[in-house]
Every structure is written in structure tokens, then in C-alpha cells.
Tab-separated table of C-alpha atoms in Angstrom:
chain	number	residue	atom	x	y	z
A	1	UNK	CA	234.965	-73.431	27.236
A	2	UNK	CA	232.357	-73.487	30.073
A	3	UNK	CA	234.143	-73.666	33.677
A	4	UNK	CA	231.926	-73.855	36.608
A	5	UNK	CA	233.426	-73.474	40.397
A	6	UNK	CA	232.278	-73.877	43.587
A	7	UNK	CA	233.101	-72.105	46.354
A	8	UNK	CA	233.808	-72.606	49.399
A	9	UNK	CA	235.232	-76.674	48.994
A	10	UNK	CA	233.725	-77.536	52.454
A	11	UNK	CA	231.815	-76.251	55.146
A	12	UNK	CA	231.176	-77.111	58.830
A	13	UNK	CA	228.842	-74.817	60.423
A	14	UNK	CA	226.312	-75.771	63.998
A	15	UNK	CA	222.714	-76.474	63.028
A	16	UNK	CA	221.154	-73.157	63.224
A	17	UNK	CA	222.802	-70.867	61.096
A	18	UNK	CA	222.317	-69.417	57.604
A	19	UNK	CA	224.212	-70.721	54.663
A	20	UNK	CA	225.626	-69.010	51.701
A	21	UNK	CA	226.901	-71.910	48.847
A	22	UNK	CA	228.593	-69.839	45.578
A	23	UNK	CA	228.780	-71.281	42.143
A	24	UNK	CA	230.469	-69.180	39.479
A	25	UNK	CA	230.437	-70.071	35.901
A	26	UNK	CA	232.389	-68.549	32.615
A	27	UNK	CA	229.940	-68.498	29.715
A	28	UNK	CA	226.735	-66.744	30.233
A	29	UNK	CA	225.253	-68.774	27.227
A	30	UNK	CA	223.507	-71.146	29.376
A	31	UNK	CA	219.541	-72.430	29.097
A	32	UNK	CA	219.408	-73.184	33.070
A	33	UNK	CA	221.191	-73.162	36.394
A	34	UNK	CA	220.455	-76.356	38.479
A	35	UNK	CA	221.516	-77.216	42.003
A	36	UNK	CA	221.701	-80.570	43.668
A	37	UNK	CA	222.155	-82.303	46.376
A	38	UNK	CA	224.527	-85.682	46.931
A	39	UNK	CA	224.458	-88.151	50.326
A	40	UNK	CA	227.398	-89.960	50.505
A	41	UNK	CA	226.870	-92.806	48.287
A	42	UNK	CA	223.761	-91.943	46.629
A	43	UNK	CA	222.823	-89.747	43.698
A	44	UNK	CA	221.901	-86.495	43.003
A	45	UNK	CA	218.497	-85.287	43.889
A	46	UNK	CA	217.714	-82.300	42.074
A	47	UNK	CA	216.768	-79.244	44.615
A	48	UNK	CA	216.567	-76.306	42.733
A	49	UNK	CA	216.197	-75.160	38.654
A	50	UNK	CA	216.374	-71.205	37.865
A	51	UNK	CA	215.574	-70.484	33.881
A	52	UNK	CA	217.895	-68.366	32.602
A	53	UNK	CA	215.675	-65.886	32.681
A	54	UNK	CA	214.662	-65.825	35.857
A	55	UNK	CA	216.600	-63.738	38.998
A	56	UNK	CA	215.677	-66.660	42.049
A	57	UNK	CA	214.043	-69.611	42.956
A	58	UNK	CA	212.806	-70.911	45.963
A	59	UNK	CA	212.027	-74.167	47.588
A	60	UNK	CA	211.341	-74.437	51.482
A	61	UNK	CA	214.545	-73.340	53.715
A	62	UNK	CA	216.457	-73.283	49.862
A	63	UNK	CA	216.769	-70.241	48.145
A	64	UNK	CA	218.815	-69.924	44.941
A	65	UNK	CA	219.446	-66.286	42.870
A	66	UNK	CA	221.415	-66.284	39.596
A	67	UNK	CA	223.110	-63.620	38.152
A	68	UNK	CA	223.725	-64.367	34.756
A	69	UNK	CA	225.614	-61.473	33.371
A	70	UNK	CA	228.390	-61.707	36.636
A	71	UNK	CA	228.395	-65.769	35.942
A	72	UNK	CA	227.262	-66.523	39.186
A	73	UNK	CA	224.728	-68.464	41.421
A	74	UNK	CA	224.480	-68.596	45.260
A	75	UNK	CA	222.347	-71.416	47.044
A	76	UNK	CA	221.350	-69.915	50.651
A	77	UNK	CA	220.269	-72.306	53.029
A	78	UNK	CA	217.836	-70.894	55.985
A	79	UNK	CA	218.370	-72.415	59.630
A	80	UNK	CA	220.747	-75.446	58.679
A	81	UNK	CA	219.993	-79.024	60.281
A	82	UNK	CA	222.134	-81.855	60.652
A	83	UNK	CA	219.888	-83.469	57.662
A	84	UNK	CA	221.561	-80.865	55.460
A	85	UNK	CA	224.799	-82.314	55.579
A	86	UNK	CA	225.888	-83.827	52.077
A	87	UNK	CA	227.407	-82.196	49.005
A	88	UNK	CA	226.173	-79.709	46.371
A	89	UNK	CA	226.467	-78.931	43.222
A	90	UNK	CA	225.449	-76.608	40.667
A	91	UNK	CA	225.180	-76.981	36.855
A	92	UNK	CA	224.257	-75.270	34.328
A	93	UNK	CA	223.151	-76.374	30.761
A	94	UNK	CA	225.187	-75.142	27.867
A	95	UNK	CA	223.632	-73.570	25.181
A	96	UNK	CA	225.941	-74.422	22.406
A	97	UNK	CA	226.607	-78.095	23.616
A	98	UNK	CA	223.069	-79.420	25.473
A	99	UNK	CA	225.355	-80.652	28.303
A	100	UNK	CA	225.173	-80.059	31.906
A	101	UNK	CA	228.665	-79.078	33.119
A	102	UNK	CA	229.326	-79.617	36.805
A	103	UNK	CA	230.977	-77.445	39.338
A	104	UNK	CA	233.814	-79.118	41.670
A	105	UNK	CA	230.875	-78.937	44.460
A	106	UNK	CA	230.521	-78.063	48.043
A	107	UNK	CA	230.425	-80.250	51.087
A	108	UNK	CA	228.529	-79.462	54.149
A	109	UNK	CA	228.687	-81.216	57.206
A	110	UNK	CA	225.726	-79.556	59.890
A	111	UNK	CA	226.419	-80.303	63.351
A	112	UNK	CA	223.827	-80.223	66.475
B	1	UNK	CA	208.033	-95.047	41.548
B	2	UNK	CA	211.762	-94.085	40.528
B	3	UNK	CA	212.095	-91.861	37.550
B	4	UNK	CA	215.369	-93.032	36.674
B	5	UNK	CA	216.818	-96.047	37.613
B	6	UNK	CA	220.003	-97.992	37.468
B	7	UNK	CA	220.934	-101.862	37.567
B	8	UNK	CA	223.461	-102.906	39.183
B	9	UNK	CA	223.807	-100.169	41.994
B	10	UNK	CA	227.381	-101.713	42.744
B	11	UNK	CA	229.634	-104.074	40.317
B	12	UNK	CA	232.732	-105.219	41.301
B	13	UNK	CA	234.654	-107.177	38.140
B	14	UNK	CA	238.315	-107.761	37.576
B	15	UNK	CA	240.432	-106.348	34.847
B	16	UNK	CA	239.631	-107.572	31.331
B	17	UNK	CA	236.013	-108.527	31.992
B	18	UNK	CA	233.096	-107.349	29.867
B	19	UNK	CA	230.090	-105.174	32.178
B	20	UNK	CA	227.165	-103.638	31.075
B	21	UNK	CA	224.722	-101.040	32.867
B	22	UNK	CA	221.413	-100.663	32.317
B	23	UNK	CA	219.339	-97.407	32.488
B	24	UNK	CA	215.267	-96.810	32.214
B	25	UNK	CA	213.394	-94.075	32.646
B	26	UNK	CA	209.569	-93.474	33.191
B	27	UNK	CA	209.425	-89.749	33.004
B	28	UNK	CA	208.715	-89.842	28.962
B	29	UNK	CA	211.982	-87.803	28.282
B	30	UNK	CA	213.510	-87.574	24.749
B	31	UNK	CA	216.973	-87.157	26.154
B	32	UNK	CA	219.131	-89.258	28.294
B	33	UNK	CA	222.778	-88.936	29.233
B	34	UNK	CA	225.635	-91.165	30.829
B	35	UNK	CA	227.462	-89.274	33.076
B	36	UNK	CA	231.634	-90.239	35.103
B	37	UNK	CA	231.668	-88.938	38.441
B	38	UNK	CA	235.673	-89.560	39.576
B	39	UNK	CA	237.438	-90.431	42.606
B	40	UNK	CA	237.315	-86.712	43.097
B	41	UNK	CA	233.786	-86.357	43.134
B	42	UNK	CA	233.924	-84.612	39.825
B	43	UNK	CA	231.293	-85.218	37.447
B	44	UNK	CA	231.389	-85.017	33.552
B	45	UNK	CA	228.984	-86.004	31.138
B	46	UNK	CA	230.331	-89.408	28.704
B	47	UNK	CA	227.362	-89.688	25.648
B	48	UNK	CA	223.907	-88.159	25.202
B	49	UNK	CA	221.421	-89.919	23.094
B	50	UNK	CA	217.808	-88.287	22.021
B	51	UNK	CA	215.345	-90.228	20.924
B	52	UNK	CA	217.592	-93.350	20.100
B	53	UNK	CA	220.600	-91.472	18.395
B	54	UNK	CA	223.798	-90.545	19.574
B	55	UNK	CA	224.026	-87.065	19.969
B	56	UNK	CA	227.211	-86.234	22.436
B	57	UNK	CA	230.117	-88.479	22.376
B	58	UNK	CA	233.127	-86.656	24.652
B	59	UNK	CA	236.507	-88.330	24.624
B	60	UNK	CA	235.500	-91.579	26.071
B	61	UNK	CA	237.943	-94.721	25.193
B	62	UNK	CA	235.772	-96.761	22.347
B	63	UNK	CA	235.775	-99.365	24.931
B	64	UNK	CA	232.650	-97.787	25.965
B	65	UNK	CA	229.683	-98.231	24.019
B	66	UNK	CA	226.117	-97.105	24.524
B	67	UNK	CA	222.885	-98.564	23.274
B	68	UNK	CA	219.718	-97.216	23.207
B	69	UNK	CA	217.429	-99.879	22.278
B	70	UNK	CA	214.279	-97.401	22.829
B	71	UNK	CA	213.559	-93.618	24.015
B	72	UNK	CA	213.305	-95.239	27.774
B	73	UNK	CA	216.473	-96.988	27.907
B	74	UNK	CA	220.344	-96.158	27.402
B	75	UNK	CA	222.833	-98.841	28.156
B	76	UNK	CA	226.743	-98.709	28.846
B	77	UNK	CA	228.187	-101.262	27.782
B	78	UNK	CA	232.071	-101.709	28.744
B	79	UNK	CA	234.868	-104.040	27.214
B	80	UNK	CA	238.152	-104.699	28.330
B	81	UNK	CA	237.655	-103.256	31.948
B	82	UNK	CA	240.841	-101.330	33.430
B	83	UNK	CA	241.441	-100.614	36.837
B	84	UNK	CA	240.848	-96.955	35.927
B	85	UNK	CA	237.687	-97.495	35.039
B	86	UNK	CA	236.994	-97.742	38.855
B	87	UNK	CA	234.291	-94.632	39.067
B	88	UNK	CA	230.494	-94.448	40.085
B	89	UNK	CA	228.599	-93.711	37.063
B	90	UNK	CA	225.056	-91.769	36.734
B	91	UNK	CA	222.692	-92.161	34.429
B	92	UNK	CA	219.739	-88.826	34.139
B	93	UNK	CA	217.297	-87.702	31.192
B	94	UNK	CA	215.775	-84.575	30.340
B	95	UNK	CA	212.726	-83.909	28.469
B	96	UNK	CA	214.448	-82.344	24.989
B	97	UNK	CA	217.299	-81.142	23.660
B	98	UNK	CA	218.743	-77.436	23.334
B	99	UNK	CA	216.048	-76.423	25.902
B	100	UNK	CA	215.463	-75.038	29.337
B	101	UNK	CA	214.705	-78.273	30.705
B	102	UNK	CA	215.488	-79.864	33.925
B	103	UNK	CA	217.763	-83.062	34.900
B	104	UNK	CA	217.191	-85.887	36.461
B	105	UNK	CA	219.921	-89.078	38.097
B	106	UNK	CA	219.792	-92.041	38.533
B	107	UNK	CA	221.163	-93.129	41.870
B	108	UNK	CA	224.429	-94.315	40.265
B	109	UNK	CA	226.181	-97.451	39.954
B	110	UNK	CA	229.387	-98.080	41.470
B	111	UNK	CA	231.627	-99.609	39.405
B	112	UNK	CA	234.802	-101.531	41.079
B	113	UNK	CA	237.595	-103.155	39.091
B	114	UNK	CA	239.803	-105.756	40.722
């Protein structure tokens, strides 16, 4: 059964620095990894998808590797802002079932 | 233009009452997918339906019924409302099944019951 785990739980850190968000997962039989972001009381906006195939993705200040074998995925955030504050979380899509399973998540508060 | 939206965004009903929410999407996507997110912020998927049939049913109470009138729209419909029912719940869609294919959310709906 697919676990996925986020680590660290929270995460207050001044604007300025350089972020490392972890995501492990237990089955390597997975089509895609996919981080996202949540604002308190809003959805999920999708930031980042890495294929299973692929090693990293980037988008802006957002990088994300995955290492599939090791079951694990790290989001690094470049030169953090207060706008960054809000929580992520990773996923990845099952093979066998087609569903995304979600990790417990990670919330970041950015202060100036 | 939204690519997946949600009506209501908030519902607040007392116990017993009947609730439905609605879902559309505009991306063309085959799949779509109710998903629970829980007091603890913890978010697992309910049903999956591609193109119209029910594909993923996890151990929701049969109190809970989807409907998928057409590829662009999956309702939840919900009898008998208990207080534990009390989540926010997403709705997202993905372009096909059993492929490398990203997700997209709805913005939720939070769901209160009284």
C-alpha cells in the first residue's frame, strides 16, 4: 500500500532563505510526482509535475528532483517571500490504482 | 476562465438534510475525481469516474453518491448528512486514465453540518 510523507510538518523561516520541502513515498510504481500548493482556505494550485521518468523539474524560484528508486522527492524553494507562505503537498499517481495519494503536507509560514 | 470549478464554495446544512455539489470542467479531460480533505488537512481521493463510469469507489458510506451526467461534470450527491461529514471537499480531472497525466482542483467546497 502506497504511503506518502512529508517532512518537515511546518516551517518558519525569514524571507530570504533557501528552502528544502521532502516528500518520501513507499511504492516506486508510480506514473508521476506532483507538488502543490494550498492558501488557507483555497485549493490546490498545481506547481510542479516530474514524469516518472524524469530526474527534476523546474518552474521559476521552484525546483523539484525525484528519486524514484530511494522513494523520494524534494521541492527547493530559491529566496523565500512572505507570498510563499501556505502548505504543500506532494502526490504521486499510482500505477496499479490511477489515484493520486497525498502526503500529510508541509506548512510554511515566510516572514519579512 | 476556471478549469475546474465548484458550486457551492461553502454549505452549511444541519444533520439529516440532503446536499449536492456540483463539479464542471472545461479542460476536455476524460477523468474526474472527488476528493475528502479532513479536519487534519489530509486529503484522500472518494470516487473516480472516466468518461461517465465509475471507475474508483474507496470506502465511502453509500450515503454518497456520484453522478456524472456527461464527461464535463461529476456530482456528489449526499443523503442523510452527519455531523462527520463536516470536511472541505475537492473536486480535479485529469486528461486519462493509467497515464502520466497531470491533476487539476477545484477550489473546494466547504461543507458544514449543524
Amino acid at each position: 500500500k502506497q504511503e506518502v510523507t512529508q517532512i518537515p510538518a511546518a516551517l518558519s523561516v525569514p524571507e530570504g532563505e533557501n528552502l528544502v520541502l521532502n516528500c518520501s513515498f513507499t511504492d516506486s510504481a508510480i506514473y508521476n510526482l506532483q507538488w502543490f500548493r494550498q492558501d488557507p482556505g483555497k485549493g490546490l494550485t498545481s506547481l510542479l509535475l516530474i514524469q516518472s521518468s524524469q530526474r527534476e523539474q523546474t518552474s521559476g524560484r521552484l525546483n523539484a528532483s525525484l528519486d524514484k528508486s530511494s522513494g523520494r522527492s524534494t521541492l527547493y524553494i530559491a529566496a523565500s517571500q512572505p507570498g510563499d507562505s501556505a502548505t504543500y503537498l506532494c502526490a504521486v499517481k499510482a500505477m496499479d490504482t490511477d489515484k493520486l495519494i497525498f502526503g500529510t503536507g508541509t506548512r510554511l509560514q515566510v516572514f519579512p | 476562465d476556471t478549469a475546474v470549478s465548484q458550486t457551492p464554495k461553502y454549505l452549511v446544512t444541519q444533520m439529516g438534510n440532503d446536499k449536492s455539489i456540483k463539479c464542471e470542467q472545461n479542460l476536455g479531460h476524460d477523468t474526474m475525481y472527488w476528493y475528502k480533505q479532513d479536519s487534519k488537512k489530509f486529503l484522500k481521493i472518494m470516487f473516480s469516474y472516466n468518461n461517465k463510469e465509475l471507475i474508483i469507489n474507496e470506502t465511502v458510506p453509500n450515503r454518497f453518491s456520484p453522478k456524472s451526467p456527461d464527461k464535463a461534470h461529476l456530482n456528489l450527491h449526499i443523503n442523510s448528512l452527519e455531523l462527520g461529514d463536516s470536511a472541505v471537499y475537492f473536486c480535479a480531472s485529469s486528461q486519462a486514465r493509467y497515464r502520466n497525466t497531470e491533476a487539476f482542483f477545484g477550489q473546494g467546497t466547504r461543507l458544514t453540518v449543524v
